[in-house]
PDB file of N, CA, C and O in Angstrom:
ATOM      1  N   MET J 743      -0.284 -13.039   2.624  1.00 62.00           N
ATOM      2  CA  MET J 743       0.359 -11.825   3.099  1.00 62.00           C
ATOM      3  C   MET J 743      -0.669 -11.002   3.843  1.00 62.00           C
ATOM      4  O   MET J 743      -1.820 -10.940   3.459  1.00 62.00           O
ATOM      5  N   SER J 744      -0.231 -10.366   4.884  1.00 75.00           N
ATOM      6  CA  SER J 744      -1.145  -9.554   5.668  1.00 75.00           C
ATOM      7  C   SER J 744      -0.516  -8.192   5.954  1.00 75.00           C
ATOM      8  O   SER J 744       0.579  -8.110   6.483  1.00 75.00           O
ATOM      9  N   ILE J 745      -1.218  -7.169   5.539  1.00 84.00           N
ATOM     10  CA  ILE J 745      -0.833  -5.795   5.870  1.00 84.00           C
ATOM     11  C   ILE J 745      -2.060  -5.176   6.520  1.00 84.00           C
ATOM     12  O   ILE J 745      -3.171  -5.296   6.000  1.00 84.00           O
ATOM     13  N   THR J 746      -1.856  -4.551   7.639  1.00 88.00           N
ATOM     14  CA  THR J 746      -2.964  -3.956   8.361  1.00 88.00           C
ATOM     15  C   THR J 746      -2.737  -2.463   8.537  1.00 88.00           C
ATOM     16  O   THR J 746      -1.652  -2.040   8.904  1.00 88.00           O
ATOM     17  N   LEU J 747      -3.770  -1.695   8.257  1.00 93.00           N
ATOM     18  CA  LEU J 747      -3.764  -0.261   8.543  1.00 93.00           C
ATOM     19  C   LEU J 747      -4.668  -0.028   9.739  1.00 93.00           C
ATOM     20  O   LEU J 747      -5.719  -0.660   9.861  1.00 93.00           O
ATOM     21  N   THR J 748      -4.280   0.891  10.584  1.00 96.00           N
ATOM     22  CA  THR J 748      -5.215   1.292  11.631  1.00 96.00           C
ATOM     23  C   THR J 748      -6.321   2.112  10.976  1.00 96.00           C
ATOM     24  O   THR J 748      -6.155   2.637   9.861  1.00 96.00           O
ATOM     25  N   GLU J 749      -7.426   2.231  11.651  1.00 96.00           N
ATOM     26  CA  GLU J 749      -8.522   3.042  11.118  1.00 96.00           C
ATOM     27  C   GLU J 749      -8.082   4.496  10.961  1.00 96.00           C
ATOM     28  O   GLU J 749      -8.433   5.168   9.991  1.00 96.00           O
ATOM     29  N   LEU J 750      -7.266   4.990  11.899  1.00 97.00           N
ATOM     30  CA  LEU J 750      -6.750   6.355  11.831  1.00 97.00           C
ATOM     31  C   LEU J 750      -5.877   6.543  10.591  1.00 97.00           C
ATOM     32  O   LEU J 750      -5.999   7.541   9.873  1.00 97.00           O
ATOM     33  N   ALA J 751      -5.005   5.560  10.299  1.00 96.00           N
ATOM     34  CA  ALA J 751      -4.142   5.643   9.114  1.00 96.00           C
ATOM     35  C   ALA J 751      -4.985   5.622   7.843  1.00 96.00           C
ATOM     36  O   ALA J 751      -4.734   6.399   6.911  1.00 96.00           O
ATOM     37  N   ALA J 752      -5.984   4.744   7.790  1.00 97.00           N
ATOM     38  CA  ALA J 752      -6.852   4.662   6.619  1.00 97.00           C
ATOM     39  C   ALA J 752      -7.586   5.990   6.397  1.00 97.00           C
ATOM     40  O   ALA J 752      -7.691   6.466   5.263  1.00 97.00           O
ATOM     41  N   ASN J 753      -8.073   6.593   7.467  1.00 97.00           N
ATOM     42  CA  ASN J 753      -8.762   7.889   7.348  1.00 97.00           C
ATOM     43  C   ASN J 753      -7.820   8.975   6.855  1.00 97.00           C
ATOM     44  O   ASN J 753      -8.211   9.840   6.070  1.00 97.00           O
ATOM     45  N   LYS J 754      -6.564   8.948   7.303  1.00 97.00           N
ATOM     46  CA  LYS J 754      -5.572   9.935   6.850  1.00 97.00           C
ATOM     47  C   LYS J 754      -5.282   9.747   5.356  1.00 97.00           C
ATOM     48  O   LYS J 754      -5.176  10.727   4.615  1.00 97.00           O
ATOM     49  N   ILE J 755      -5.175   8.495   4.917  1.00 97.00           N
ATOM     50  CA  ILE J 755      -4.948   8.226   3.495  1.00 97.00           C
ATOM     51  C   ILE J 755      -6.133   8.728   2.677  1.00 97.00           C
ATOM     52  O   ILE J 755      -5.953   9.357   1.632  1.00 97.00           O
ATOM     53  N   LYS J 756      -7.346   8.497   3.147  1.00 97.00           N
ATOM     54  CA  LYS J 756      -8.541   8.992   2.454  1.00 97.00           C
ATOM     55  C   LYS J 756      -8.523  10.516   2.368  1.00 97.00           C
ATOM     56  O   LYS J 756      -8.899  11.106   1.357  1.00 97.00           O
ATOM     57  N   GLU J 757      -8.068  11.157   3.437  1.00 97.00           N
ATOM     58  CA  GLU J 757      -7.959  12.622   3.461  1.00 97.00           C
ATOM     59  C   GLU J 757      -6.946  13.103   2.423  1.00 97.00           C
ATOM     60  O   GLU J 757      -7.195  14.070   1.694  1.00 97.00           O
ATOM     61  N   ILE J 758      -5.800  12.432   2.331  1.00 97.00           N
ATOM     62  CA  ILE J 758      -4.761  12.803   1.362  1.00 97.00           C
ATOM     63  C   ILE J 758      -5.280  12.611  -0.063  1.00 97.00           C
ATOM     64  O   ILE J 758      -5.059  13.462  -0.933  1.00 97.00           O
ATOM     65  N   ILE J 759      -5.978  11.501  -0.304  1.00 97.00           N
ATOM     66  CA  ILE J 759      -6.558  11.246  -1.630  1.00 97.00           C
ATOM     67  C   ILE J 759      -7.502  12.386  -2.018  1.00 97.00           C
ATOM     68  O   ILE J 759      -7.460  12.892  -3.136  1.00 97.00           O
ATOM     69  N   LYS J 760      -8.327  12.815  -1.078  1.00 97.00           N
ATOM     70  CA  LYS J 760      -9.271  13.914  -1.340  1.00 97.00           C
ATOM     71  C   LYS J 760      -8.527  15.231  -1.571  1.00 97.00           C
ATOM     72  O   LYS J 760      -8.841  15.964  -2.509  1.00 97.00           O
ATOM     73  N   GLU J 761      -7.522  15.534  -0.717  1.00 97.00           N
ATOM     74  CA  GLU J 761      -6.759  16.786  -0.851  1.00 97.00           C
ATOM     75  C   GLU J 761      -6.042  16.864  -2.199  1.00 97.00           C
ATOM     76  O   GLU J 761      -5.876  17.947  -2.756  1.00 97.00           O
ATOM     77  N   GLN J 762      -5.580  15.715  -2.699  1.00 96.00           N
ATOM     78  CA  GLN J 762      -4.843  15.688  -3.968  1.00 96.00           C
ATOM     79  C   GLN J 762      -5.769  15.495  -5.169  1.00 96.00           C
ATOM     80  O   GLN J 762      -5.299  15.312  -6.290  1.00 96.00           O
ATOM     81  N   SER J 763      -7.073  15.534  -4.918  1.00 97.00           N
ATOM     82  CA  SER J 763      -8.088  15.389  -5.973  1.00 97.00           C
ATOM     83  C   SER J 763      -7.892  14.117  -6.801  1.00 97.00           C
ATOM     84  O   SER J 763      -8.060  14.117  -8.017  1.00 97.00           O
ATOM     85  N   LEU J 764      -7.522  13.023  -6.125  1.00 97.00           N
ATOM     86  CA  LEU J 764      -7.363  11.742  -6.788  1.00 97.00           C
ATOM     87  C   LEU J 764      -8.707  11.016  -6.802  1.00 97.00           C
ATOM     88  O   LEU J 764      -9.513  11.195  -5.893  1.00 97.00           O
ATOM     89  N   PRO J 765      -8.959  10.198  -7.809  1.00 96.00           N
ATOM     90  CA  PRO J 765     -10.227   9.465  -7.850  1.00 96.00           C
ATOM     91  C   PRO J 765     -10.261   8.398  -6.754  1.00 96.00           C
ATOM     92  O   PRO J 765      -9.486   7.448  -6.781  1.00 96.00           O
ATOM     93  N   SER J 766     -11.135   8.550  -5.800  1.00 93.00           N
ATOM     94  CA  SER J 766     -11.121   7.696  -4.613  1.00 93.00           C
ATOM     95  C   SER J 766     -11.368   6.223  -4.928  1.00 93.00           C
ATOM     96  O   SER J 766     -10.808   5.354  -4.267  1.00 93.00           O
ATOM     97  N   GLU J 767     -12.185   5.940  -5.927  1.00 94.00           N
ATOM     98  CA  GLU J 767     -12.488   4.535  -6.248  1.00 94.00           C
ATOM     99  C   GLU J 767     -11.324   3.823  -6.927  1.00 94.00           C
ATOM    100  O   GLU J 767     -11.170   2.609  -6.792  1.00 94.00           O
ATOM    101  N   GLN J 768     -10.488   4.555  -7.660  1.00 96.00           N
ATOM    102  CA  GLN J 768      -9.383   3.940  -8.402  1.00 96.00           C
ATOM    103  C   GLN J 768      -8.042   4.014  -7.678  1.00 96.00           C
ATOM    104  O   GLN J 768      -7.105   3.314  -8.039  1.00 96.00           O
ATOM    105  N   THR J 769      -7.928   4.891  -6.692  1.00 97.00           N
ATOM    106  CA  THR J 769      -6.638   5.115  -6.047  1.00 97.00           C
ATOM    107  C   THR J 769      -6.342   4.026  -5.033  1.00 97.00           C
ATOM    108  O   THR J 769      -7.175   3.666  -4.215  1.00 97.00           O
ATOM    109  N   LYS J 770      -5.109   3.498  -5.122  1.00 97.00           N
ATOM    110  CA  LYS J 770      -4.652   2.428  -4.236  1.00 97.00           C
ATOM    111  C   LYS J 770      -3.348   2.845  -3.568  1.00 97.00           C
ATOM    112  O   LYS J 770      -2.620   3.687  -4.078  1.00 97.00           O
ATOM    113  N   LEU J 771      -3.066   2.228  -2.441  1.00 97.00           N
ATOM    114  CA  LEU J 771      -1.803   2.436  -1.754  1.00 97.00           C
ATOM    115  C   LEU J 771      -0.848   1.341  -2.206  1.00 97.00           C
ATOM    116  O   LEU J 771      -1.110   0.156  -2.010  1.00 97.00           O
ATOM    117  N   ARG J 772       0.243   1.723  -2.865  1.00 95.00           N
ATOM    118  CA  ARG J 772       1.265   0.772  -3.303  1.00 95.00           C
ATOM    119  C   ARG J 772       2.291   0.656  -2.182  1.00 95.00           C
ATOM    120  O   ARG J 772       2.840   1.652  -1.720  1.00 95.00           O
ATOM    121  N   VAL J 773       2.546  -0.563  -1.725  1.00 92.00           N
ATOM    122  CA  VAL J 773       3.536  -0.827  -0.685  1.00 92.00           C
ATOM    123  C   VAL J 773       4.640  -1.664  -1.310  1.00 92.00           C
ATOM    124  O   VAL J 773       4.372  -2.700  -1.923  1.00 92.00           O
ATOM    125  N   ALA J 774       5.879  -1.221  -1.173  1.00 87.00           N
ATOM    126  CA  ALA J 774       7.015  -1.950  -1.732  1.00 87.00           C
ATOM    127  C   ALA J 774       8.135  -2.012  -0.708  1.00 87.00           C
ATOM    128  O   ALA J 774       8.292  -1.103   0.113  1.00 87.00           O
ATOM    129  N   VAL J 775       8.885  -3.085  -0.780  1.00 82.00           N
ATOM    130  CA  VAL J 775      10.051  -3.269   0.083  1.00 82.00           C
ATOM    131  C   VAL J 775      11.235  -3.517  -0.818  1.00 82.00           C
ATOM    132  O   VAL J 775      11.196  -4.382  -1.694  1.00 82.00           O
ATOM    133  N   LYS J 776      12.274  -2.752  -0.621  1.00 79.00           N
ATOM    134  CA  LYS J 776      13.492  -2.905  -1.404  1.00 79.00           C
ATOM    135  C   LYS J 776      14.615  -3.323  -0.462  1.00 79.00           C
ATOM    136  O   LYS J 776      14.761  -2.758   0.618  1.00 79.00           O
ATOM    137  N   GLY J 777      15.379  -4.299  -0.890  1.00 75.00           N
ATOM    138  CA  GLY J 777      16.526  -4.735  -0.099  1.00 75.00           C
ATOM    139  C   GLY J 777      17.602  -3.669  -0.109  1.00 75.00           C
ATOM    140  O   GLY J 777      17.778  -2.965  -1.098  1.00 75.00           O
ATOM    141  N   GLY J 778      18.278  -3.528   0.995  1.00 71.00           N
ATOM    142  CA  GLY J 778      19.339  -2.537   1.087  1.00 71.00           C
ATOM    143  C   GLY J 778      20.637  -3.188   1.493  1.00 71.00           C
ATOM    144  O   GLY J 778      20.695  -4.382   1.749  1.00 71.00           O
ATOM    145  N   GLY J 779      21.640  -2.411   1.554  1.00 70.00           N
ATOM    146  CA  GLY J 779      22.936  -2.916   2.000  1.00 70.00           C
ATOM    147  C   GLY J 779      23.008  -2.884   3.512  1.00 70.00           C
ATOM    148  O   GLY J 779      22.216  -3.513   4.206  1.00 70.00           O
ATOM    149  N   CYS J 780      23.911  -2.114   4.007  1.00 78.00           N
ATOM    150  CA  CYS J 780      24.121  -2.015   5.450  1.00 78.00           C
ATOM    151  C   CYS J 780      22.915  -1.428   6.179  1.00 78.00           C
ATOM    152  O   CYS J 780      22.714  -1.708   7.355  1.00 78.00           O
ATOM    153  N   SER J 781      22.134  -0.633   5.472  1.00 75.00           N
ATOM    154  CA  SER J 781      21.013   0.046   6.136  1.00 75.00           C
ATOM    155  C   SER J 781      19.759  -0.813   6.209  1.00 75.00           C
ATOM    156  O   SER J 781      18.756  -0.378   6.755  1.00 75.00           O
ATOM    157  N   GLY J 782      19.773  -2.006   5.656  1.00 78.00           N
ATOM    158  CA  GLY J 782      18.615  -2.888   5.730  1.00 78.00           C
ATOM    159  C   GLY J 782      17.602  -2.606   4.646  1.00 78.00           C
ATOM    160  O   GLY J 782      17.945  -2.187   3.549  1.00 78.00           O
ATOM    161  N   PHE J 783      16.346  -2.829   4.944  1.00 80.00           N
ATOM    162  CA  PHE J 783      15.280  -2.665   3.967  1.00 80.00           C
ATOM    163  C   PHE J 783      14.845  -1.210   3.852  1.00 80.00           C
ATOM    164  O   PHE J 783      14.886  -0.458   4.812  1.00 80.00           O
ATOM    165  N   SER J 784      14.400  -0.850   2.653  1.00 83.00           N
ATOM    166  CA  SER J 784      13.775   0.446   2.414  1.00 83.00           C
ATOM    167  C   SER J 784      12.319   0.190   2.074  1.00 83.00           C
ATOM    168  O   SER J 784      12.001  -0.749   1.334  1.00 83.00           O
ATOM    169  N   TYR J 785      11.447   1.002   2.596  1.00 83.00           N
ATOM    170  CA  TYR J 785      10.016   0.843   2.386  1.00 83.00           C
ATOM    171  C   TYR J 785       9.496   2.013   1.568  1.00 83.00           C
ATOM    172  O   TYR J 785       9.871   3.149   1.806  1.00 83.00           O
ATOM    173  N   MET J 786       8.619   1.711   0.610  1.00 89.00           N
ATOM    174  CA  MET J 786       8.050   2.747  -0.226  1.00 89.00           C
ATOM    175  C   MET J 786       6.530   2.675  -0.119  1.00 89.00           C
ATOM    176  O   MET J 786       5.948   1.595  -0.188  1.00 89.00           O
ATOM    177  N   LEU J 787       5.921   3.817   0.068  1.00 93.00           N
ATOM    178  CA  LEU J 787       4.456   3.941   0.056  1.00 93.00           C
ATOM    179  C   LEU J 787       4.114   4.968  -1.005  1.00 93.00           C
ATOM    180  O   LEU J 787       4.714   6.042  -1.052  1.00 93.00           O
ATOM    181  N   ASP J 788       3.161   4.635  -1.871  1.00 95.00           N
ATOM    182  CA  ASP J 788       2.805   5.544  -2.951  1.00 95.00           C
ATOM    183  C   ASP J 788       1.320   5.397  -3.252  1.00 95.00           C
ATOM    184  O   ASP J 788       0.773   4.301  -3.157  1.00 95.00           O
ATOM    185  N   LEU J 789       0.686   6.476  -3.611  1.00 97.00           N
ATOM    186  CA  LEU J 789      -0.708   6.423  -4.060  1.00 97.00           C
ATOM    187  C   LEU J 789      -0.695   6.313  -5.576  1.00 97.00           C
ATOM    188  O   LEU J 789      -0.016   7.083  -6.256  1.00 97.00           O
ATOM    189  N   THR J 790      -1.431   5.343  -6.097  1.00 96.00           N
ATOM    190  CA  THR J 790      -1.415   5.086  -7.525  1.00 96.00           C
ATOM    191  C   THR J 790      -2.805   4.722  -8.025  1.00 96.00           C
ATOM    192  O   THR J 790      -3.631   4.222  -7.256  1.00 96.00           O
ATOM    193  N   GLU J 791      -3.024   4.960  -9.311  1.00 96.00           N
ATOM    194  CA  GLU J 791      -4.276   4.569  -9.945  1.00 96.00           C
ATOM    195  C   GLU J 791      -4.077   3.333 -10.823  1.00 96.00           C
ATOM    196  O   GLU J 791      -5.003   2.891 -11.498  1.00 96.00           O
ATOM    197  N   GLU J 792      -2.879   2.777 -10.816  1.00 92.00           N
ATOM    198  CA  GLU J 792      -2.596   1.621 -11.663  1.00 92.00           C
ATOM    199  C   GLU J 792      -3.437   0.414 -11.237  1.00 92.00           C
ATOM    200  O   GLU J 792      -3.796   0.279 -10.063  1.00 92.00           O
ATOM    201  N   VAL J 793      -3.735  -0.438 -12.195  1.00 92.00           N
ATOM    202  CA  VAL J 793      -4.466  -1.662 -11.883  1.00 92.00           C
ATOM    203  C   VAL J 793      -3.466  -2.701 -11.385  1.00 92.00           C
ATOM    204  O   VAL J 793      -2.267  -2.621 -11.681  1.00 92.00           O
ATOM    205  N   ALA J 794      -3.961  -3.664 -10.632  1.00 91.00           N
ATOM    206  CA  ALA J 794      -3.089  -4.705 -10.102  1.00 91.00           C
ATOM    207  C   ALA J 794      -2.443  -5.475 -11.248  1.00 91.00           C
ATOM    208  O   ALA J 794      -3.113  -5.864 -12.207  1.00 91.00           O
ATOM    209  N   GLY J 795      -1.140  -5.677 -11.137  1.00 89.00           N
ATOM    210  CA  GLY J 795      -0.408  -6.437 -12.144  1.00 89.00           C
ATOM    211  C   GLY J 795      -0.467  -7.927 -11.844  1.00 89.00           C
ATOM    212  O   GLY J 795      -1.052  -8.363 -10.851  1.00 89.00           O
ATOM    213  N   GLU J 796       0.163  -8.715 -12.715  1.00 89.00           N
ATOM    214  CA  GLU J 796       0.168 -10.171 -12.570  1.00 89.00           C
ATOM    215  C   GLU J 796       0.713 -10.637 -11.230  1.00 89.00           C
ATOM    216  O   GLU J 796       0.237 -11.611 -10.669  1.00 89.00           O
ATOM    217  N   THR J 797       1.735  -9.959 -10.735  1.00 88.00           N
ATOM    218  CA  THR J 797       2.374 -10.399  -9.493  1.00 88.00           C
ATOM    219  C   THR J 797       1.880  -9.650  -8.267  1.00 88.00           C
ATOM    220  O   THR J 797       2.374  -9.874  -7.173  1.00 88.00           O
ATOM    221  N   ASP J 798       0.892  -8.775  -8.462  1.00 91.00           N
ATOM    222  CA  ASP J 798       0.370  -8.002  -7.336  1.00 91.00           C
ATOM    223  C   ASP J 798      -0.694  -8.759  -6.558  1.00 91.00           C
ATOM    224  O   ASP J 798      -1.515  -9.470  -7.137  1.00 91.00           O
ATOM    225  N   GLU J 799      -0.678  -8.554  -5.271  1.00 92.00           N
ATOM    226  CA  GLU J 799      -1.779  -8.985  -4.428  1.00 92.00           C
ATOM    227  C   GLU J 799      -2.524  -7.717  -4.035  1.00 92.00           C
ATOM    228  O   GLU J 799      -1.911  -6.729  -3.644  1.00 92.00           O
ATOM    229  N   GLU J 800      -3.848  -7.725  -4.168  1.00 93.00           N
ATOM    230  CA  GLU J 800      -4.639  -6.552  -3.797  1.00 93.00           C
ATOM    231  C   GLU J 800      -5.395  -6.861  -2.507  1.00 93.00           C
ATOM    232  O   GLU J 800      -6.094  -7.857  -2.411  1.00 93.00           O
ATOM    233  N   LEU J 801      -5.191  -6.013  -1.524  1.00 93.00           N
ATOM    234  CA  LEU J 801      -5.824  -6.160  -0.221  1.00 93.00           C
ATOM    235  C   LEU J 801      -6.756  -4.975   0.002  1.00 93.00           C
ATOM    236  O   LEU J 801      -6.662  -3.958  -0.685  1.00 93.00           O
ATOM    237  N   ASP J 802      -7.614  -5.088   1.000  1.00 94.00           N
ATOM    238  CA  ASP J 802      -8.478  -3.979   1.379  1.00 94.00           C
ATOM    239  C   ASP J 802      -8.479  -3.874   2.893  1.00 94.00           C
ATOM    240  O   ASP J 802      -8.650  -4.881   3.581  1.00 94.00           O
ATOM    241  N   CYS J 803      -8.239  -2.688   3.385  1.00 94.00           N
ATOM    242  CA  CYS J 803      -8.216  -2.467   4.828  1.00 94.00           C
ATOM    243  C   CYS J 803      -8.893  -1.137   5.132  1.00 94.00           C
ATOM    244  O   CYS J 803      -8.418  -0.083   4.697  1.00 94.00           O
ATOM    245  N   HIS J 804     -10.033  -1.178   5.818  1.00 96.00           N
ATOM    246  CA  HIS J 804     -10.807   0.021   6.164  1.00 96.00           C
ATOM    247  C   HIS J 804     -11.138   0.858   4.931  1.00 96.00           C
ATOM    248  O   HIS J 804     -11.110   2.086   4.971  1.00 96.00           O
ATOM    249  N   GLY J 805     -11.393   0.184   3.796  1.00 95.00           N
ATOM    250  CA  GLY J 805     -11.775   0.892   2.578  1.00 95.00           C
ATOM    251  C   GLY J 805     -10.618   1.385   1.741  1.00 95.00           C
ATOM    252  O   GLY J 805     -10.831   2.010   0.703  1.00 95.00           O
ATOM    253  N   ILE J 806      -9.395   1.117   2.155  1.00 97.00           N
ATOM    254  CA  ILE J 806      -8.214   1.480   1.368  1.00 97.00           C
ATOM    255  C   ILE J 806      -7.750   0.240   0.622  1.00 97.00           C
ATOM    256  O   ILE J 806      -7.493  -0.809   1.229  1.00 97.00           O
ATOM    257  N   LYS J 807      -7.646   0.347  -0.702  1.00 96.00           N
ATOM    258  CA  LYS J 807      -7.112  -0.754  -1.501  1.00 96.00           C
ATOM    259  C   LYS J 807      -5.589  -0.671  -1.446  1.00 96.00           C
ATOM    260  O   LYS J 807      -5.016   0.405  -1.618  1.00 96.00           O
ATOM    261  N   ILE J 808      -4.952  -1.806  -1.191  1.00 95.00           N
ATOM    262  CA  ILE J 808      -3.498  -1.865  -1.036  1.00 95.00           C
ATOM    263  C   ILE J 808      -2.943  -2.832  -2.070  1.00 95.00           C
ATOM    264  O   ILE J 808      -3.442  -3.950  -2.218  1.00 95.00           O
ATOM    265  N   LEU J 809      -1.912  -2.410  -2.809  1.00 95.00           N
ATOM    266  CA  LEU J 809      -1.230  -3.267  -3.770  1.00 95.00           C
ATOM    267  C   LEU J 809       0.137  -3.640  -3.227  1.00 95.00           C
ATOM    268  O   LEU J 809       0.904  -2.776  -2.797  1.00 95.00           O
ATOM    269  N   VAL J 810       0.439  -4.940  -3.255  1.00 91.00           N
ATOM    270  CA  VAL J 810       1.752  -5.437  -2.838  1.00 91.00           C
ATOM    271  C   VAL J 810       2.236  -6.394  -3.914  1.00 91.00           C
ATOM    272  O   VAL J 810       1.517  -7.315  -4.301  1.00 91.00           O
ATOM    273  N   ASP J 811       3.441  -6.186  -4.409  1.00 85.00           N
ATOM    274  CA  ASP J 811       4.010  -7.070  -5.413  1.00 85.00           C
ATOM    275  C   ASP J 811       4.496  -8.339  -4.727  1.00 85.00           C
ATOM    276  O   ASP J 811       5.356  -8.291  -3.856  1.00 85.00           O
ATOM    277  N   ASN J 812       3.946  -9.480  -5.118  1.00 80.00           N
ATOM    278  CA  ASN J 812       4.308 -10.749  -4.496  1.00 80.00           C
ATOM    279  C   ASN J 812       5.762 -11.135  -4.705  1.00 80.00           C
ATOM    280  O   ASN J 812       6.316 -11.894  -3.925  1.00 80.00           O
ATOM    281  N   LYS J 813       6.412 -10.626  -5.750  1.00 69.00           N
ATOM    282  CA  LYS J 813       7.822 -10.950  -5.932  1.00 69.00           C
ATOM    283  C   LYS J 813       8.685 -10.230  -4.891  1.00 69.00           C
ATOM    284  O   LYS J 813       9.801 -10.605  -4.648  1.00 69.00           O
ATOM    285  N   GLU J 814       8.131  -9.194  -4.286  1.00 53.00           N
ATOM    286  CA  GLU J 814       8.817  -8.507  -3.190  1.00 53.00           C
ATOM    287  C   GLU J 814       8.268  -9.018  -1.868  1.00 53.00           C
ATOM    288  O   GLU J 814       8.338  -8.353  -0.844  1.00 53.00           O
ATOM    289  N   HIS J 815       7.767 -10.225  -1.901  1.00 51.00           N
ATOM    290  CA  HIS J 815       7.055 -10.810  -0.780  1.00 51.00           C
ATOM    291  C   HIS J 815       7.964 -11.158   0.388  1.00 51.00           C
ATOM    292  O   HIS J 815       7.500 -11.556   1.433  1.00 51.00           O
ATOM    293  N   ALA J 816       9.245 -11.006   0.213  1.00 51.00           N
ATOM    294  CA  ALA J 816      10.191 -11.350   1.269  1.00 51.00           C
ATOM    295  C   ALA J 816      10.268 -10.226   2.293  1.00 51.00           C
ATOM    296  O   ALA J 816      11.312  -9.660   2.554  1.00 51.00           O
ATOM    297  N   LEU J 817       9.122  -9.897   2.863  1.00 52.00           N
ATOM    298  CA  LEU J 817       9.088  -8.856   3.885  1.00 52.00           C
ATOM    299  C   LEU J 817       9.717  -9.368   5.171  1.00 52.00           C
ATOM    300  O   LEU J 817       9.569 -10.546   5.501  1.00 52.00           O
ATOM    301  N   PRO J 818      10.393  -8.519   5.885  1.00 53.00           N
ATOM    302  CA  PRO J 818      10.948  -8.945   7.164  1.00 53.00           C
ATOM    303  C   PRO J 818       9.838  -9.373   8.118  1.00 53.00           C
ATOM    304  O   PRO J 818       8.800  -8.720   8.185  1.00 53.00           O
ATOM    305  N   GLN J 819      10.029 -10.450   8.807  1.00 54.00           N
ATOM    306  CA  GLN J 819       9.037 -10.959   9.749  1.00 54.00           C
ATOM    307  C   GLN J 819       9.409 -10.542  11.160  1.00 54.00           C
ATOM    308  O   GLN J 819      10.564 -10.598  11.551  1.00 54.00           O
ATOM    309  N   ARG J 820       8.409 -10.132  11.919  1.00 48.00           N
ATOM    310  CA  ARG J 820       8.633  -9.808  13.331  1.00 48.00           C
ATOM    311  C   ARG J 820       8.182 -10.969  14.180  1.00 48.00           C
ATOM    312  O   ARG J 820       7.157 -11.575  13.942  1.00 48.00           O
ATOM    313  N   ASP J 821       8.954 -11.293  15.178  1.00 49.00           N
ATOM    314  CA  ASP J 821       8.574 -12.368  16.103  1.00 49.00           C
ATOM    315  C   ASP J 821       8.024 -11.811  17.374  1.00 49.00           C
ATOM    316  O   ASP J 821       8.292 -10.763  17.797  1.00 49.00           O
TER     317      ASP J 821
END
């Protein structure tokens, strides 16, 4: 699985982590995709201190740790 953040996005996330007084070393960006009905997929982004679970894949992009649940791995593909 590949998720990419731009450097600008990563810097903004770091800024938000600092503004919210979250521990920078433990805080991760949780990315989730939920199937929807007529409206298609819903995407969730959340900052969390949780450790990676059994089904999570942990990525790193520009110093931001990203958690993605592999069971939600059916992300829409762009051609």
